[in-house]
PDB file of C-alpha atoms in Angstrom:
ATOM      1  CA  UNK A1366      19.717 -30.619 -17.692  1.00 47.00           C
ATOM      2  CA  UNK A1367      18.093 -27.005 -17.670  1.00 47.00           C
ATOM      3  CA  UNK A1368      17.957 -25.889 -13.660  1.00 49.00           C
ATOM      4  CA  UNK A1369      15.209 -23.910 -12.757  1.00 46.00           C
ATOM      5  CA  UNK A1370      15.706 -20.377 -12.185  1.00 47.00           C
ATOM      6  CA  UNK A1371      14.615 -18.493  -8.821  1.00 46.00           C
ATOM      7  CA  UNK A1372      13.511 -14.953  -8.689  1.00 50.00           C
ATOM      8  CA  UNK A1373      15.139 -13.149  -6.373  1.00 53.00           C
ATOM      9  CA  UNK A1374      13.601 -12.232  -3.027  1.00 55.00           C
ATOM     10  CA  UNK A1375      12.357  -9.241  -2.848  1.00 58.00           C
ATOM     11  CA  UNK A1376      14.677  -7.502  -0.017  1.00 78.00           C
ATOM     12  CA  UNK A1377      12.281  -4.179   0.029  1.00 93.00           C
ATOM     13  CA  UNK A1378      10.210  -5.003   3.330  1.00 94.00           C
ATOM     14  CA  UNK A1379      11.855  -4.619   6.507  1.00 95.00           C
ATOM     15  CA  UNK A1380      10.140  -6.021   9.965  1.00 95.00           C
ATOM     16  CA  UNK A1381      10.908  -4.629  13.666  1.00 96.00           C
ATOM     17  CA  UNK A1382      10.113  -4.421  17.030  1.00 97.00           C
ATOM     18  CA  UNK A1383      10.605  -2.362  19.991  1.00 97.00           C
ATOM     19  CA  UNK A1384       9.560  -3.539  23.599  1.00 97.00           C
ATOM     20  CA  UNK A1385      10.973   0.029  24.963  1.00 97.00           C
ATOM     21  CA  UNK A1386       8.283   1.222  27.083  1.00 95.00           C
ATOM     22  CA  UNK A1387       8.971   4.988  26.481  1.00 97.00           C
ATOM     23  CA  UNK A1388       7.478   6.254  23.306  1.00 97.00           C
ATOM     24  CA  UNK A1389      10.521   8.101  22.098  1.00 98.00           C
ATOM     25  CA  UNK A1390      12.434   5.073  22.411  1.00 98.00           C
ATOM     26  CA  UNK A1391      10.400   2.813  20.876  1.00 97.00           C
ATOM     27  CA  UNK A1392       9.639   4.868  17.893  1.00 98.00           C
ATOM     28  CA  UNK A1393      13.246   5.620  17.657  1.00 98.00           C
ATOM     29  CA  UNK A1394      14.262   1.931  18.107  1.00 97.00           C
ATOM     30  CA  UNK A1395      11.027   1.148  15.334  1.00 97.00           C
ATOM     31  CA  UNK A1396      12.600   3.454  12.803  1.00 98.00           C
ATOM     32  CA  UNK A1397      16.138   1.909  13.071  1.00 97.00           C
ATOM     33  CA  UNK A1398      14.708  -1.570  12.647  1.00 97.00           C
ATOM     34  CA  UNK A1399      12.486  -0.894   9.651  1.00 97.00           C
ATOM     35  CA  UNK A1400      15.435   1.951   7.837  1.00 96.00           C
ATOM     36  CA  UNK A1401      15.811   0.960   4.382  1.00 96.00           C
ATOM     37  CA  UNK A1402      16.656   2.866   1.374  1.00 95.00           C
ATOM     38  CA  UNK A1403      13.210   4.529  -0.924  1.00 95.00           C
ATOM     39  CA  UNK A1404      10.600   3.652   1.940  1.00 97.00           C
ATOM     40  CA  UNK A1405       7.250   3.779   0.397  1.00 95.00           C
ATOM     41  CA  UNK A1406       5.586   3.436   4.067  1.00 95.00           C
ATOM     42  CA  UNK A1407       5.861   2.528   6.935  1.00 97.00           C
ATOM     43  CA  UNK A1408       3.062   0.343   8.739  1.00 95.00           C
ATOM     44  CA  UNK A1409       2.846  -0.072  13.077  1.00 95.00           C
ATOM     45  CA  UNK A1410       0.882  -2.029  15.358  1.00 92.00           C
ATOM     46  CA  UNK A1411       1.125  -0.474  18.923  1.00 93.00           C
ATOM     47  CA  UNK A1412       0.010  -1.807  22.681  1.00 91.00           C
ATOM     48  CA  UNK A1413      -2.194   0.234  24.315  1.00 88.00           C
ATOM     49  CA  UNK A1414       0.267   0.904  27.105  1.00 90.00           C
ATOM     50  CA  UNK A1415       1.240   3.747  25.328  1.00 93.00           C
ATOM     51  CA  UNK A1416       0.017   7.126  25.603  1.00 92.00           C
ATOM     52  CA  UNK A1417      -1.093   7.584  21.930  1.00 91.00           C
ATOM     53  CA  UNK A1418      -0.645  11.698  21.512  1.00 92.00           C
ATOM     54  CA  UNK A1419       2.938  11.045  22.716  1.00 96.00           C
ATOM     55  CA  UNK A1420       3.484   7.807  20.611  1.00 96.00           C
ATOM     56  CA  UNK A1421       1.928   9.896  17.725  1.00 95.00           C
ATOM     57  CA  UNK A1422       4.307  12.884  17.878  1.00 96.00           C
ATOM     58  CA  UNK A1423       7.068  10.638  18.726  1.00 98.00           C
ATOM     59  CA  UNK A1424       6.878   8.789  15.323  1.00 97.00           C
ATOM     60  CA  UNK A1425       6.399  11.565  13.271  1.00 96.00           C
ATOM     61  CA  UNK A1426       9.872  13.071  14.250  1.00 97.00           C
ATOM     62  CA  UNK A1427      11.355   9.435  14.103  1.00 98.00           C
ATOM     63  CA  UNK A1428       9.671   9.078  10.289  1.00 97.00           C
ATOM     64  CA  UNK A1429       9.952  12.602   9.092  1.00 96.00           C
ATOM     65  CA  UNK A1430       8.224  12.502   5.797  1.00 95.00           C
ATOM     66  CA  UNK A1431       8.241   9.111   5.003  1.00 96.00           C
ATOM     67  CA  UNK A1432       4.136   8.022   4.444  1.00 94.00           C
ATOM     68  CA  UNK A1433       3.435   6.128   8.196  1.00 96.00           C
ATOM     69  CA  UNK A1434       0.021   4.313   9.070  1.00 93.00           C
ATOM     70  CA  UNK A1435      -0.791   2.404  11.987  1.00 92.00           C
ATOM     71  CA  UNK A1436      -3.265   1.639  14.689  1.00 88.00           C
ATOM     72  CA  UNK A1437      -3.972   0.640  18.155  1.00 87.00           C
ATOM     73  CA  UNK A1438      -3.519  -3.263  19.104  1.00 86.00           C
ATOM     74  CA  UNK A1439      -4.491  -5.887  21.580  1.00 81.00           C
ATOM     75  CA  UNK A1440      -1.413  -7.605  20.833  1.00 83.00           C
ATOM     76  CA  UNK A1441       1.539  -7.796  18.267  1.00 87.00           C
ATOM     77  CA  UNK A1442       3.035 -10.401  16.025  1.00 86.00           C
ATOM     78  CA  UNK A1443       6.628 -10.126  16.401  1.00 88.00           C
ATOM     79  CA  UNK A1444       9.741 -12.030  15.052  1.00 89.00           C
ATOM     80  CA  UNK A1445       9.222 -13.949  18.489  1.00 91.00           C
ATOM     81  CA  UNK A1446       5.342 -14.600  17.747  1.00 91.00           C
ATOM     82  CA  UNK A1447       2.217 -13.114  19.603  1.00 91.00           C
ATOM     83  CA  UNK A1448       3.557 -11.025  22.538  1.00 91.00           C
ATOM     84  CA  UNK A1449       1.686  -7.846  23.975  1.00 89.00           C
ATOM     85  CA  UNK A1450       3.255  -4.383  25.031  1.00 93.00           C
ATOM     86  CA  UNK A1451       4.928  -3.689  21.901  1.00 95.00           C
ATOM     87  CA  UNK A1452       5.237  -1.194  19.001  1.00 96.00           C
ATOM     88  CA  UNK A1453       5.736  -3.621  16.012  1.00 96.00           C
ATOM     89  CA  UNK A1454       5.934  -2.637  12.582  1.00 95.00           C
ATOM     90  CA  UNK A1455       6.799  -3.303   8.736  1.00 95.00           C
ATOM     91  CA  UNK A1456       8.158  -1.124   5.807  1.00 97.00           C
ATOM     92  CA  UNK A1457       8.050  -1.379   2.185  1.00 95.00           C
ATOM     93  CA  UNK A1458      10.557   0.397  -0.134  1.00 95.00           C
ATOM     94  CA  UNK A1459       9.971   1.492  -3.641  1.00 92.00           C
ATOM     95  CA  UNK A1460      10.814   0.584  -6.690  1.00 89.00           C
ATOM     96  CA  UNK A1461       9.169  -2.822  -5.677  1.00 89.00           C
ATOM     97  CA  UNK A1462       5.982  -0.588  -4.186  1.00 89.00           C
ATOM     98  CA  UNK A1463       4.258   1.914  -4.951  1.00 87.00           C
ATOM     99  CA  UNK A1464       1.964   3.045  -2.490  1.00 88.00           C
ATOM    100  CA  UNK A1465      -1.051   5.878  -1.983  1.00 84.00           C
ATOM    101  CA  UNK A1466      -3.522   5.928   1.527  1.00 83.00           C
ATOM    102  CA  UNK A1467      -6.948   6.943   1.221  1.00 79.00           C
ATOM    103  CA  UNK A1468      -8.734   8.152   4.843  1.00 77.00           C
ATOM    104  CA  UNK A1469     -12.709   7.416   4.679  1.00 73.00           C
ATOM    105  CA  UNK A1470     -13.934  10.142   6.118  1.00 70.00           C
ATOM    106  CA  UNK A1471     -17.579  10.000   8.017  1.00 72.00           C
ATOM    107  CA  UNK A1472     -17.830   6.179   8.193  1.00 71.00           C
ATOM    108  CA  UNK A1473     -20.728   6.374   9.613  1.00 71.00           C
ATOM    109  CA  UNK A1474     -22.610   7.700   7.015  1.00 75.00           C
ATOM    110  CA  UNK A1475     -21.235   4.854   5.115  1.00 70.00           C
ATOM    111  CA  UNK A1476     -24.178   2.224   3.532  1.00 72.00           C
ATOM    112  CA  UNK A1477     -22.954  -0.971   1.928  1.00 69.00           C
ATOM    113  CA  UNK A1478     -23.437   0.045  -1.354  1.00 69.00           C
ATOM    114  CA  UNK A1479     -21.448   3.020  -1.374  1.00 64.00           C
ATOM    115  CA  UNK A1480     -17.723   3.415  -3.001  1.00 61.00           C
ATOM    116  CA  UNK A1481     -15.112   5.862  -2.486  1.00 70.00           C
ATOM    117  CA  UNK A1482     -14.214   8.418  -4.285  1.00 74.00           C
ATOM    118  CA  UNK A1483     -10.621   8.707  -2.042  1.00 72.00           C
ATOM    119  CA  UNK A1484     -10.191   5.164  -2.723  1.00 75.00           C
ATOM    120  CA  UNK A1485     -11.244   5.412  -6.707  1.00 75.00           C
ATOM    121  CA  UNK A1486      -8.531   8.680  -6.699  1.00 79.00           C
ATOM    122  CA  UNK A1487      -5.896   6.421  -4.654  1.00 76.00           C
ATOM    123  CA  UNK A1488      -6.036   3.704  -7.377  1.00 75.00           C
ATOM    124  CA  UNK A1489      -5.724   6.088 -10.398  1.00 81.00           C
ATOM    125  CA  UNK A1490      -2.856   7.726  -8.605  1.00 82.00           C
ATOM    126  CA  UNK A1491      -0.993   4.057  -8.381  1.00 78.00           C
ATOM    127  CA  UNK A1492      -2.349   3.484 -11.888  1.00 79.00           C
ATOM    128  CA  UNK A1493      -0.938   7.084 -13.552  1.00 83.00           C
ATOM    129  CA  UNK A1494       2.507   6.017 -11.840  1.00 79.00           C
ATOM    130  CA  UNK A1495       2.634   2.472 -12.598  1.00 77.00           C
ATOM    131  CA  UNK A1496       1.667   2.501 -16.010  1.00 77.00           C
ATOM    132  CA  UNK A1497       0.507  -0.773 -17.875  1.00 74.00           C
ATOM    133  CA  UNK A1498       1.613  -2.859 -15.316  1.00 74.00           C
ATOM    134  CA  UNK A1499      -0.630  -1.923 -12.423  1.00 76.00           C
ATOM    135  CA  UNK A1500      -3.178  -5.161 -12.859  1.00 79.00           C
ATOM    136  CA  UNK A1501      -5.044  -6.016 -10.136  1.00 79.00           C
ATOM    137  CA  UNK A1502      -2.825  -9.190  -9.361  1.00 80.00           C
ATOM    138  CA  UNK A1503      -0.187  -7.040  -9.021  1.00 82.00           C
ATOM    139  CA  UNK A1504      -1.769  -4.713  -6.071  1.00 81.00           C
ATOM    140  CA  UNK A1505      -3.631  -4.972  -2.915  1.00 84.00           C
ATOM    141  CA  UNK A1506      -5.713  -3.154  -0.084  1.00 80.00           C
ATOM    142  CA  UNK A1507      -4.639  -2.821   3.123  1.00 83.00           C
ATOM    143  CA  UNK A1508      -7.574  -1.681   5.571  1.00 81.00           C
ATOM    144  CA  UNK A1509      -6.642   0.039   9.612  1.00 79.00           C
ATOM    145  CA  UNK A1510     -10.087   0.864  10.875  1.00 77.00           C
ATOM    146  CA  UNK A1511     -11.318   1.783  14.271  1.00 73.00           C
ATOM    147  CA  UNK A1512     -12.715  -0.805  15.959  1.00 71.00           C
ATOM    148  CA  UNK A1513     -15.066   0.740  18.303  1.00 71.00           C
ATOM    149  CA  UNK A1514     -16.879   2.429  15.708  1.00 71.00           C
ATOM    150  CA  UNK A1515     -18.202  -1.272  14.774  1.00 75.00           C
ATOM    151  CA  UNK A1516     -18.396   0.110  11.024  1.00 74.00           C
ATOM    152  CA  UNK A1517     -15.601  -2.709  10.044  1.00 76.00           C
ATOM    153  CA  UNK A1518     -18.160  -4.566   8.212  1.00 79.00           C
ATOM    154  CA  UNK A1519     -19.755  -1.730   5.813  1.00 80.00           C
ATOM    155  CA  UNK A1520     -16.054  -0.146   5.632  1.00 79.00           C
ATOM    156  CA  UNK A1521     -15.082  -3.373   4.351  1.00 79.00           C
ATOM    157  CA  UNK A1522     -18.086  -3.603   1.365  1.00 82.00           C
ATOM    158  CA  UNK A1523     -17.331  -0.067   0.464  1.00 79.00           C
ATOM    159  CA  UNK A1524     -13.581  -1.103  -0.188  1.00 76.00           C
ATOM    160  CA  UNK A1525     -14.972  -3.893  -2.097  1.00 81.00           C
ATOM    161  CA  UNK A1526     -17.187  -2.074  -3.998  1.00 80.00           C
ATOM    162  CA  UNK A1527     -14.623   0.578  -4.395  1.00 78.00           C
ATOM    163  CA  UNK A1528     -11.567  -1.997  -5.320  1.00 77.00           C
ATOM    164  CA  UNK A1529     -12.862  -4.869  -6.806  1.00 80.00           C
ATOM    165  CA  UNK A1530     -10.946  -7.582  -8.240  1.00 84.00           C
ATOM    166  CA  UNK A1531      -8.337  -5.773  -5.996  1.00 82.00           C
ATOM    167  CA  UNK A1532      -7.475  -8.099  -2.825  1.00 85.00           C
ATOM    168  CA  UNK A1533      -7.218  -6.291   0.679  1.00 80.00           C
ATOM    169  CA  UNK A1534      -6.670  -7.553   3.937  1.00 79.00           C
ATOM    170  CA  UNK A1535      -6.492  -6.049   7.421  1.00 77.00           C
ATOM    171  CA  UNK A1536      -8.242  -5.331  10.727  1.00 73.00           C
ATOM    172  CA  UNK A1537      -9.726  -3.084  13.709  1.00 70.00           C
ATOM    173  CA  UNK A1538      -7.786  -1.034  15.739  1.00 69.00           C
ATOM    174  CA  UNK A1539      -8.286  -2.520  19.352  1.00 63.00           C
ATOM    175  CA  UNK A1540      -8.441  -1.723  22.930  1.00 57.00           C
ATOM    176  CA  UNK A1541      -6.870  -3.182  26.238  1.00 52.00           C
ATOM    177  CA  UNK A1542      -7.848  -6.913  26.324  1.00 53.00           C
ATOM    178  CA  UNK A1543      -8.879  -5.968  29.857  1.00 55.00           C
ATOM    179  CA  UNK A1544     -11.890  -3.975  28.569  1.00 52.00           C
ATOM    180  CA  UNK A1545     -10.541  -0.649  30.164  1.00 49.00           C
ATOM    181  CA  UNK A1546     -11.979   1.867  28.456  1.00 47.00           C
ATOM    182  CA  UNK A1547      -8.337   3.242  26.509  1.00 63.00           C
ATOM    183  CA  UNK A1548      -9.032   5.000  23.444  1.00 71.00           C
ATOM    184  CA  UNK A1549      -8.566   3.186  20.006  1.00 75.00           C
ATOM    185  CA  UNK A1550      -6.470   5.368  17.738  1.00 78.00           C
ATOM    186  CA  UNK A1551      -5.610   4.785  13.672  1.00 78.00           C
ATOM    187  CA  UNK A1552      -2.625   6.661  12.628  1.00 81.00           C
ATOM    188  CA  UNK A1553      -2.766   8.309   9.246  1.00 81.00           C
TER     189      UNK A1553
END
C-alpha cells in the first residue's frame, strides 16, 4: 500500500513573548525568543505601557540590521492566548521567505482608486529575486497601519488595487483600551 507522503513543516517562523516591563528587557528577551538562522523580518505587537521612543531604540540595538516592523496594540496574542502588557512578536527566515516593506507615505492624500508605486516596486523586487516561482499563491500582504488616522479603509483599497490577486491581511495600530490619549506608533 503506497503511504502518503508529508511535507515537512516549515521550521522558518519563530513566535515569542516578553512580559518584561522594561523596554530593554523585553526587546532583548523578544530577540532571543524569535533568533533563528537567515531572518527575513521580524514582526512585533507591543502594549501601550511602553514608552515607544525607548521601545523603538531598544529594538533596533536588539535587531541590528535584521528588517523589523511592528505597531502599537490593545492587546497581544501570545502562546498563552489574548493577554495585555506585552511585546509579542513573530519571525520569518529565508530561504522559505523572501520579504520587501513598502511605507505609504501621505495616506491621507490617499483616494480609493489610487495604487502604489512603493508597493508596485516592493513586488518587482520579490519578483526579480524569486524568479518564476513568485505566483501570487505563493505570496501575501501584510498591512500595520495607524489607527487613529482612520485611513485603514482607503489604505486597504489602495493595497488591493496595488496587489491584486495577492492576499494580505492585517490591522490598526491601537491605543490604551482605556481611551487615554497614548500615541499610536507603527514601526518601520
Amino acid at each position: 500500500m503506497h503511504q502518503p507522503t508529508q511535507s515537512a513543516p516549515v521550521r522558518s517562523i519563530r513566535t515569542g513573548t516578553s512580559r518584561a516591563t522594561d523596554e530593554r528587557l523585553a526587546a532583548a528577551e523578544l530577540r532571543r525568543a524569535l533568533d533563528q538562522p537567515n531572518i527575513a523580518i521580524a514582526m512585533f505587537f507591543a502594549s501601550p505601557i511602553y514608552d515607544m521612543t525607548a521601545l523603538g531604540s531598544a529594538l533596533a540595538e536588539a535587531f541590528g540590521d535584521i528588517e523589523l516592523i511592528g505597531c502599537t496594540s490593545c492587546g497581544e496574542i501570545t502562546e498563552q492566548g489574548y493577554e495585555s502588557g506585552t511585546l509579542t512578536g513573530v519571525s520569518l527566515a529565508a530561504p522559505d521567505f523572501v520579504v520587501r516593506t513598502a511605507a505609504l507615505p501621505a495616506i491621507h492624500d490617499l483616494s480609493p482608486s489610487d495604487s502604489s508605486g512603493a508597493v508596485h516596486d516592493a513586488l518587482s523586487s520579490v519578483r526579480e529575486d524569486v524568479g518564476p516561482s513568485a505566483s501570487s499563491e505563493s505570496m501575501f500582504g501584510f498591512l500595520l497601519v495607524d489607527g487613529s488616522t482612520s485611513a485603514e479603509d482607503v489604505v486597504a483599497q489602495v493595497l488591493y488595487n496595488s496587489l491584486s490577486p495577492i492576499p494580505f491581511f492585517g490591522g490598526s495600530a491601537a491605543e490604551r483600551p482605556e481611551g487615554t490619549r497614548q500615541q499610536t506608533f507603527v514601526f518601520h
